Coordinates of C-alpha atoms in Angstrom, one line a residue:
Chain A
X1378 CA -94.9 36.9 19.1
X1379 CA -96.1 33.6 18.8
X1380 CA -99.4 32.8 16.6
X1381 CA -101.4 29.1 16.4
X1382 CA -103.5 28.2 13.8
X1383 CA -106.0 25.8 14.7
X1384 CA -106.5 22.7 11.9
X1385 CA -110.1 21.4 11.7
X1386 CA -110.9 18.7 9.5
X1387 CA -111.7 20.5 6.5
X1388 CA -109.7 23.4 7.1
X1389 CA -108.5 24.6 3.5
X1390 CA -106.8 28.5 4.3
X1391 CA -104.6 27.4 7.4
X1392 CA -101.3 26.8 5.5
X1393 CA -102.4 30.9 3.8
X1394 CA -102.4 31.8 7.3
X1395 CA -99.4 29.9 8.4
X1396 CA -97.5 31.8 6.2
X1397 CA -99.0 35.0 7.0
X1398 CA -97.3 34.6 10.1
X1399 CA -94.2 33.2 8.7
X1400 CA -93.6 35.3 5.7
X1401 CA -95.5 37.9 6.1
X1402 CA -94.7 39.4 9.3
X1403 CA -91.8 36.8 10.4
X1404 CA -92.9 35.9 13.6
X1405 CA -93.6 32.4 14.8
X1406 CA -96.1 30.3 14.3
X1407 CA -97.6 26.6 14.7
X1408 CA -100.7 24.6 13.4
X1409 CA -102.6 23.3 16.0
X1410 CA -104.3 20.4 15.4
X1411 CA -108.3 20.3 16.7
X1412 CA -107.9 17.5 19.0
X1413 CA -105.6 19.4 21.4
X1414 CA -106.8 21.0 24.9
X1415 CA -104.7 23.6 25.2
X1416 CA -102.9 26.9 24.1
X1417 CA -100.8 28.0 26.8
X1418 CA -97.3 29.5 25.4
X1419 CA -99.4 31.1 22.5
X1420 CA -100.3 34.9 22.2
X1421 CA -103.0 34.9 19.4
X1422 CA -105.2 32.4 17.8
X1423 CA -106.4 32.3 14.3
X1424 CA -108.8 30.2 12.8
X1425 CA -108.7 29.7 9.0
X1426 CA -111.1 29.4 6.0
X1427 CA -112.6 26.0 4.5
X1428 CA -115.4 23.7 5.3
X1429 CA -114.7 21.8 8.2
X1430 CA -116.5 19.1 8.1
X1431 CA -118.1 19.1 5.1
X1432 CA -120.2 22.6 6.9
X1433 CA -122.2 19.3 7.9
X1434 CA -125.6 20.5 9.8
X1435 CA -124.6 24.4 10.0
X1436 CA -121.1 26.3 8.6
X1437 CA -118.8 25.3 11.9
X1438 CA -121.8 23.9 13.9
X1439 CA -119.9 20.4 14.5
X1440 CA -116.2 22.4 14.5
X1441 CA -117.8 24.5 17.7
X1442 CA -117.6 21.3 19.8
X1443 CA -114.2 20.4 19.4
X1444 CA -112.2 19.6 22.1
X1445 CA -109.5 22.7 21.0
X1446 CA -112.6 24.9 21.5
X1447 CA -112.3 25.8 25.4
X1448 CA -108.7 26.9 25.2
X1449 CA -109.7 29.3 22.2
X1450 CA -112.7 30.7 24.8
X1451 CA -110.0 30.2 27.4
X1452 CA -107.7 33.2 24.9
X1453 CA -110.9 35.4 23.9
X1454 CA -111.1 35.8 28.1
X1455 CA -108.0 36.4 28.6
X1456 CA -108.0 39.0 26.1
X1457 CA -105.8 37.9 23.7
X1458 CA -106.4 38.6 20.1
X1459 CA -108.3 35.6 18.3
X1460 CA -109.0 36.1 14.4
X1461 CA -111.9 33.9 12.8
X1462 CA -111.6 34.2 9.1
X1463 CA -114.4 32.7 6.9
X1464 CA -115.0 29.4 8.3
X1465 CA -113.6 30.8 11.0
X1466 CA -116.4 33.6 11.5
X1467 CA -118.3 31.3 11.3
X1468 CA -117.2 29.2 13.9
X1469 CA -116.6 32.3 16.5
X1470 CA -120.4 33.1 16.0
X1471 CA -121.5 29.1 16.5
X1472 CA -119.4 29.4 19.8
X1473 CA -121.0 32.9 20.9
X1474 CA -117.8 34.7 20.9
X1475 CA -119.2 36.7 18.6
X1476 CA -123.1 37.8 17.9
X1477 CA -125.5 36.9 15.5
X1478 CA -124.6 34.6 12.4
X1479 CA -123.6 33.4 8.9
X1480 CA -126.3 32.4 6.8
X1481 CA -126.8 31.7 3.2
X1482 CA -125.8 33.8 0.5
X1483 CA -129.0 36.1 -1.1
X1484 CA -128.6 34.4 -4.5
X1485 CA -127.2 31.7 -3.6
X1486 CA -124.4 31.6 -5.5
X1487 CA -120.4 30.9 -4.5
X1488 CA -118.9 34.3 -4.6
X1489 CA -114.9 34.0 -5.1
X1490 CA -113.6 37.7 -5.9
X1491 CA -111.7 41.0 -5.0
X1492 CA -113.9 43.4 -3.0
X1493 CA -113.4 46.7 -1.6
X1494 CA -113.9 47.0 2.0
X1495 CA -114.4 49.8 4.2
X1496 CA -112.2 49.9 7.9
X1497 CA -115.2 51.1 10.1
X1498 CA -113.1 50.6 13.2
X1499 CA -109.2 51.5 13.2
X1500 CA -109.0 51.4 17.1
X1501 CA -108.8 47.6 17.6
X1502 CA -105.7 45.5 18.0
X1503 CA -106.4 44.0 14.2
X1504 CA -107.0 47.6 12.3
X1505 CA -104.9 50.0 14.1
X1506 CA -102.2 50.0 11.2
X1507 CA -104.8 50.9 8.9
X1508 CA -106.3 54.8 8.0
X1509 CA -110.2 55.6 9.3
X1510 CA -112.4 55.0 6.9
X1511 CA -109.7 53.6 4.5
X1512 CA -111.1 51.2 1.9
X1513 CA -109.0 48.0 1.4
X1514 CA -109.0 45.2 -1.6
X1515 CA -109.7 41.7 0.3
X1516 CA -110.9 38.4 -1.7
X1517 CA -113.9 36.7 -0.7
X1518 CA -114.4 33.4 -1.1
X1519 CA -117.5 31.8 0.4
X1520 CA -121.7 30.1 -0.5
X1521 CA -122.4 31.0 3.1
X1522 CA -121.0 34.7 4.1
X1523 CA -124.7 36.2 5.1
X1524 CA -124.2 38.1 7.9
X1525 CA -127.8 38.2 10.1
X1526 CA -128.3 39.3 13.4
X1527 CA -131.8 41.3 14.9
X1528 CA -132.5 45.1 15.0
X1529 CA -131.3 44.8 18.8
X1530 CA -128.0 43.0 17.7
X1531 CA -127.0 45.5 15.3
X1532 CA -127.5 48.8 17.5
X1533 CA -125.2 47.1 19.8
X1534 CA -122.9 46.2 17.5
X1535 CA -123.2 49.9 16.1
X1536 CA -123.3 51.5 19.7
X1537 CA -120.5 49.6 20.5
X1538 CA -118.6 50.4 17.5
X1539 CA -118.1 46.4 17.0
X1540 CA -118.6 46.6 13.1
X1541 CA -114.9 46.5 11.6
X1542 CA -115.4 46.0 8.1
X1543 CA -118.1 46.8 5.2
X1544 CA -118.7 46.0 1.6
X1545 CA -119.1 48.8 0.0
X1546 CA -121.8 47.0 -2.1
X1547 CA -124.8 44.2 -1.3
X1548 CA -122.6 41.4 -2.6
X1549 CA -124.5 38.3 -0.2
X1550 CA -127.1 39.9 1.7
X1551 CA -125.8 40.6 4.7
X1552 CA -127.3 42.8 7.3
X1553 CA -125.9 46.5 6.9
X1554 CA -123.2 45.3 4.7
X1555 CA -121.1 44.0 7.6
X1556 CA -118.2 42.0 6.6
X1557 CA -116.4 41.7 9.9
X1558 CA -117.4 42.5 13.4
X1559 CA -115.3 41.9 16.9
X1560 CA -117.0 41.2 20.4
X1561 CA -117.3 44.5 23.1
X1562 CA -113.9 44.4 24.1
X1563 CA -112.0 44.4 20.6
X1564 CA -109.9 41.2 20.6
X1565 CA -112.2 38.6 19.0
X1566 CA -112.2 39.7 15.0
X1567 CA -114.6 37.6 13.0
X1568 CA -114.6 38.3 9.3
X1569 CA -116.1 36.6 5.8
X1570 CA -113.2 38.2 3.8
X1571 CA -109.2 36.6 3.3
X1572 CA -106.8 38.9 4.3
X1573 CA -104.6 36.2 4.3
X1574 CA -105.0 35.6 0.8
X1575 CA -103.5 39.4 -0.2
X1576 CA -100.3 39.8 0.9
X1577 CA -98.2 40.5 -2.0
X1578 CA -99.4 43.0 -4.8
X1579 CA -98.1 40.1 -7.5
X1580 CA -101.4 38.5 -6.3
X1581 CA -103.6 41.4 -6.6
X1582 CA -103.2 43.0 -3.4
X1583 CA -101.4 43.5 -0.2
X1584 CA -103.5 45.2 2.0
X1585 CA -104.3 42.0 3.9
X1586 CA -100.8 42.4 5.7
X1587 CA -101.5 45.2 7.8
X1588 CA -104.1 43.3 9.4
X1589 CA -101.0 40.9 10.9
X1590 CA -99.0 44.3 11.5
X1591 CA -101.8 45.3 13.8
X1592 CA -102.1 42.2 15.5
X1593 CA -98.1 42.4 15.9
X1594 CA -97.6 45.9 16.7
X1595 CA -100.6 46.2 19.2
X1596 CA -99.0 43.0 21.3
X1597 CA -95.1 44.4 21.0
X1598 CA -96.9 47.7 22.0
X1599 CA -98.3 45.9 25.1
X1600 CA -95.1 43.7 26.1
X1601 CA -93.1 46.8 26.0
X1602 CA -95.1 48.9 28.0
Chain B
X592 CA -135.9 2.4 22.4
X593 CA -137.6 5.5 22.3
X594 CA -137.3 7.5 18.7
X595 CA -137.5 11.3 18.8
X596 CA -138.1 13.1 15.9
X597 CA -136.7 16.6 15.3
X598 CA -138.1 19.1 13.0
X599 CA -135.1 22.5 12.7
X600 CA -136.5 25.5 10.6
X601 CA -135.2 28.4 10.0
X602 CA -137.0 31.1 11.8
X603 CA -139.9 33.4 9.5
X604 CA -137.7 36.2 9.8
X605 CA -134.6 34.6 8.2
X606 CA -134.8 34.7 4.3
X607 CA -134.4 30.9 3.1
X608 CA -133.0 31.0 -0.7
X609 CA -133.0 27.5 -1.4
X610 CA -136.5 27.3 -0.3
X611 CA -136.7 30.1 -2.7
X612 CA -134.7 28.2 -5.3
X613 CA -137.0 25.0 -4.7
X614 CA -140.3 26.9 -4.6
X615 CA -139.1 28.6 -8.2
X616 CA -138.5 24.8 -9.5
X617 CA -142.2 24.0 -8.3
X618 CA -143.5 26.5 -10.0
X619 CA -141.8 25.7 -12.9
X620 CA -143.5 22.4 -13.2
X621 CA -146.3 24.1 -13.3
X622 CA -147.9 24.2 -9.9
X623 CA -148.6 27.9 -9.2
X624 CA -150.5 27.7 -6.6
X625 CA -147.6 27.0 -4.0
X626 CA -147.3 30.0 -2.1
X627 CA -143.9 29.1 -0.1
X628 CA -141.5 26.7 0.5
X629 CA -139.2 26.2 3.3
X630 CA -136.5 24.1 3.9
X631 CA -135.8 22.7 7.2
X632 CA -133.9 19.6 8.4
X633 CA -135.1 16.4 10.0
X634 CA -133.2 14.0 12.7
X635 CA -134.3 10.6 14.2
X636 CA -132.5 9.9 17.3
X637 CA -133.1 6.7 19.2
X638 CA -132.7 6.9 22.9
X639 CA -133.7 5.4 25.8
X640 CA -136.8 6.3 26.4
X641 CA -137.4 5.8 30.1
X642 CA -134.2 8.0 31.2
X643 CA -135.5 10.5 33.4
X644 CA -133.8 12.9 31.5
X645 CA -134.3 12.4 28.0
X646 CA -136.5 15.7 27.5
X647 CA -133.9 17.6 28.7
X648 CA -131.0 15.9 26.9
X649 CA -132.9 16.6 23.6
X650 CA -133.8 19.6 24.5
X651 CA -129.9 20.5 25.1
X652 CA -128.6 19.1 21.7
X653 CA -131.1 21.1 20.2
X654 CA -129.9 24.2 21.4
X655 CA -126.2 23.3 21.7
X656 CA -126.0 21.7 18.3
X657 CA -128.9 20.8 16.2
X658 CA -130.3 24.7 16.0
X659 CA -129.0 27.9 16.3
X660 CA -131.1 30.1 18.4
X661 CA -129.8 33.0 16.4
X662 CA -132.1 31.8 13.2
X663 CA -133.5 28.7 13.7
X664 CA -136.4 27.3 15.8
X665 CA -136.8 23.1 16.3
X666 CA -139.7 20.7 17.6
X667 CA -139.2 17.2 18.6
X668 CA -141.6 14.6 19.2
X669 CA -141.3 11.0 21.0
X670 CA -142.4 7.7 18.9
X671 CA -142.2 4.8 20.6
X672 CA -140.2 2.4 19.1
X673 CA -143.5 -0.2 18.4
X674 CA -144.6 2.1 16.1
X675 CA -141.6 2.7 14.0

């Protein structure tokens, strides 16, 4: 399976995810800078963590008119899985692949620290390795992780069974606790917390990696069949 | 040259808390009588003014870029450039 990472200026968790890929599940993988037009030969997307650029005007306002942009809309259509983590959330929301939006943290504050989410979802592409219901240690890292969308938003995304993950406590204000949410049809994962960033227990946790063994085992399922 | 002015606030539903943080300063100094504060941001753009579409090319970049309809409302007003 062959992942791209998309590089924006400003990117800061793209080399984490690189070797996600790499290390983690050993399948292939390439940065791809923001400047290019295209993904063909590529089965998944994921776009990392940071501040590209600068989160001048909004959090991945400018990086949502990039010229890399259409072929990652070009992906979500086509189905295959595309993973926005952090920055990358952000971006998927500024580009309407996935509702509502990211606004400032409640207090205000940076919050940089292991939380416990719950899986509200195991049937998508990105989950499906993990239990129902399970409750996972991912860090967040992020000033900007405030997840709003309107009353009509959110019973879609609940009748729709779109929300993925959930604190399991009101760490930054956001709307029902949601930490992650995908688009209707499961392959478009937006989430505030770094799986990437727990891959090895030497580092606190590992339960980020069966987020990649989803993503792997779900597209070796579909090849196969 | 035309210059438009455009005002992007967050919408009265979103909660603003460095409007809240500034508001807490204010009061701070001493001036409890401010109620609220919100912060917004502020653009000049200088276009040509007498291209038939320059309403809806601003109107465009506002929703496209400058604001996002999800939280934030915008206004925009023309200035000719005279009176700059």
């Amino acid at each position: 399976m062959k992942f791209a990472v998309v590089v924006f200026p400003g990117s800061n968790c793209d080399k984490d995810l690189f070797f996600a890929i790499k290390d983690g599940i050993k399948e292939e993988v390439e940065l791809v800078n923001f400047q290019e037009t295209s993904l063909d030969g590529f089965d998944a997307v994921l776009i990392p963590g940071g501040f590209s650029y600068g989160d001048y005007l909004r959090s991945g306002a400018i990086a949502g008119h990039a010229p890399i942009i259409p072929a990652i809309k070009q992906m979500a259509a086509e189905g295959k899985p595309v993973l926005g983590i952090c920055n990358g959330f952000q971006i998927l929301t500024e580009i309407g692949l996935l509702p509502g939006a990211l606004i400032k943290n409640n207090h205000n504050r940076f919050i940089c620290e292991t939380v416990p989410l719950q899986v509200m979802n195991n049937q998508t592409q990105f989950t499906s390795e993990y239990e129902a219901d399970q409750v996972i240690d991912i860090p967040v890292a992020h000033g900007e992780g405030n997840y709003y969308c309107d009353e009509a938003t959110l019973k879609e995304l609940k009748d729709n069974d779109q929300i993925a993950f959930k604190y399991q406590a009101d760490i930054n204000g956001s709307v029902d606790y949601i930490a992650g949410i995908t688009n209707k049809e499961k392959n478009v994962l937006g989430m505030m917390p770094h799986p990437e960033r727990a891959l090895e227990k030497l580092v606190g946790s590992d339960d980020g990696l069966k987020m990649f063994q989803s993503i792997l085992k779900n597209h070796m399922d579909r090849v196969n069949q | 040259m035309t210059l438009v002015k455009v005002y992007v606030t967050y919408k009265k539903s979103i909660l603003d808390p460095q409007g809240e943080a500034v508001k807490k300063a204010v009061h701070g100094m001493g001036f409890n009588d401010v109620e609220d504060i919100r912060m917004g941001k502020y653009f000049e753009i200088s276009v040509d003014g007498d291209s038939p579409t320059v309403k809806e090319d601003i109107e465009t970049i506002c929703d496209q870029l400058l604001a996002n309809p999800n939280m934030e409302t915008y206004r925009y007003e023309f200035v000719e450039s005279e009176e700059v």
